[in-house]
Tab-separated table of C-alpha atoms in Angstrom:
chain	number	residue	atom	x	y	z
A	1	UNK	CA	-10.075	14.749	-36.564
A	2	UNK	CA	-11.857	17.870	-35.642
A	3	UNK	CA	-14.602	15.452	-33.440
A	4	UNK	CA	-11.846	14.114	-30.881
A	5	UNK	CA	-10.190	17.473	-30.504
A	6	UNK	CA	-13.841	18.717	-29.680
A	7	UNK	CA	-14.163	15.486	-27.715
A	8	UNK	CA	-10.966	15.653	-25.487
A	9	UNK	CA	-11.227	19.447	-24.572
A	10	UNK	CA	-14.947	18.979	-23.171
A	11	UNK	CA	-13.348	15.589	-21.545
A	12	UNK	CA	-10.857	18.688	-20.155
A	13	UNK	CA	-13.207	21.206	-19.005
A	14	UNK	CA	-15.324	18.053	-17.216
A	15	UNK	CA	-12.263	17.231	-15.832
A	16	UNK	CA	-11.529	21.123	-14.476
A	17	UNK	CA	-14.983	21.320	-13.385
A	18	UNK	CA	-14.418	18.103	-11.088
A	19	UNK	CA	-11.726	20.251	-9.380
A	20	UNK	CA	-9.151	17.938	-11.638
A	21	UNK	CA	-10.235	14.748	-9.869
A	22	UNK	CA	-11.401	11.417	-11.759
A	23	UNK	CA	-14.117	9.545	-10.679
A	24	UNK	CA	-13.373	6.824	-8.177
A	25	UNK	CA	-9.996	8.363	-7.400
A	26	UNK	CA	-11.126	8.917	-3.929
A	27	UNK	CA	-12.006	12.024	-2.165
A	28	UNK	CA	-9.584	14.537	-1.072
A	29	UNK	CA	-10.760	16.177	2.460
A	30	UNK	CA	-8.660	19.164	2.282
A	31	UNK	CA	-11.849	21.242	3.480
A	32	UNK	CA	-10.605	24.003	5.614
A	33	UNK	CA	-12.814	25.007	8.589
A	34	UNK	CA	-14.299	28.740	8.754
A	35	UNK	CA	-13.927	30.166	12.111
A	36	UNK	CA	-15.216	34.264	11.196
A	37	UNK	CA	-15.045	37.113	13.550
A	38	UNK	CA	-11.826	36.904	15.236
A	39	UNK	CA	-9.498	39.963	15.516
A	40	UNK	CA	-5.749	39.674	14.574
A	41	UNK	CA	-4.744	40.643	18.228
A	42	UNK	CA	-7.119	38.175	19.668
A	43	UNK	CA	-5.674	35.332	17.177
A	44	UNK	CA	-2.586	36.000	18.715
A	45	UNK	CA	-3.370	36.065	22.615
A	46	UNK	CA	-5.254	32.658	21.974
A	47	UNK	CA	-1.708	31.306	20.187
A	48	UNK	CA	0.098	32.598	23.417
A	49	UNK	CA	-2.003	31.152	25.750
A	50	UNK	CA	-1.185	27.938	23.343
A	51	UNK	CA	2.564	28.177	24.143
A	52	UNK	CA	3.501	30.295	20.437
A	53	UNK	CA	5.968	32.905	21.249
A	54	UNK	CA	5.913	36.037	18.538
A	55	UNK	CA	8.937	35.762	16.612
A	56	UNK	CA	8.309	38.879	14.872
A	57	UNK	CA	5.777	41.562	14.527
A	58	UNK	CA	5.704	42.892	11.528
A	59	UNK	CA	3.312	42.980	8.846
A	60	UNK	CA	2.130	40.056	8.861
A	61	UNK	CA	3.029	38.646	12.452
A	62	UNK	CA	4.737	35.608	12.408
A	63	UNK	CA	4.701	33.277	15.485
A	64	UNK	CA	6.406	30.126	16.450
A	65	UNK	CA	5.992	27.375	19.138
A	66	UNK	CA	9.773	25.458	18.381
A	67	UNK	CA	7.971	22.943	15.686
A	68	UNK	CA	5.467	24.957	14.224
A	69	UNK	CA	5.813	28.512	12.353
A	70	UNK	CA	2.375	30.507	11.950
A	71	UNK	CA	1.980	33.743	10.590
A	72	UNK	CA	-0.827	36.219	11.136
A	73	UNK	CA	-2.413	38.951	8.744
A	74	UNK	CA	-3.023	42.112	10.775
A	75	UNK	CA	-6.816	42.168	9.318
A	76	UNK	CA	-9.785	43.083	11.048
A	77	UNK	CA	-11.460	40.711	10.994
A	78	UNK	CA	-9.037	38.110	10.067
A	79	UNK	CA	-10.360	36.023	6.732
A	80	UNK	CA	-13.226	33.332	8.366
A	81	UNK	CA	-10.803	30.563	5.832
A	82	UNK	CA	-7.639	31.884	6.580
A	83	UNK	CA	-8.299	31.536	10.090
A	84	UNK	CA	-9.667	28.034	9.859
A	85	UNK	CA	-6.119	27.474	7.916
A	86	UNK	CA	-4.042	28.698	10.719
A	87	UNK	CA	-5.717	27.190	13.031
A	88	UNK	CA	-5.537	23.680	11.616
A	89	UNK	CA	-1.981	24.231	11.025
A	90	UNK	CA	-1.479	24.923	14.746
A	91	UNK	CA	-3.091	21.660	15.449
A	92	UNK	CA	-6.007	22.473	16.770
A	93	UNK	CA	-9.570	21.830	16.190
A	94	UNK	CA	-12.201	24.690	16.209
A	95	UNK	CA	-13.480	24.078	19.615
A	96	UNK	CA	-10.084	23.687	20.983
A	97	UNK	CA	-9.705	27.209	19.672
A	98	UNK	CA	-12.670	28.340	20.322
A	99	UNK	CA	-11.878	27.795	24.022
A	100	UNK	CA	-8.894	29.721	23.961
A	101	UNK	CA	-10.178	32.633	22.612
């Protein structure tokens, strides 16, 4: 009995390792792009420029373009991941961003 409880939690810890995915399940692309260096207040005149209006700015700021609500730490430099997050929940690609900026 003692050999399959040994068995199943190393079966466990293979599967936590795997980031809780079996093999052949398919891959989940959930990478999130790293765009680093960009300033809170520069995030935010690149969203304008988009057509996001600030909805409130507070700590963090939150903006909005009718479909969409974003909200931006005030950190300097904002997180290279969390940017790449809000940008891709904008609906933009890097580039497209990139241009804006």
């Amino acid at each position: 009995m003692k050999a399959i409880q040994i068995s199943l939690f190393s079966g466990l810890s293979w599967l936590l390792h795997q980031g809780c995915r079996r093999p052949g399940s398919g891959s989940f692309d959930l990478a999130v792009p790293k765009i680093a260096g960009v300033n809170h207040l520069q995030a935010v005149k690149a969203l304008e420029k988009a057509g996001f209006k600030v909805i409130r700015q507070g700590k963090p700021i939150v903006l909005s373009d009718g479909n969409r609500i974003l909200t931006i730490p005030r950190n300097n430099p904002v997180n290279a991941y969390k940017m790449g997050g809000i940008v891709r929940d904008a609906g933009f690609s890097v580039e497209e961003f990139r241009k804006l900026l």
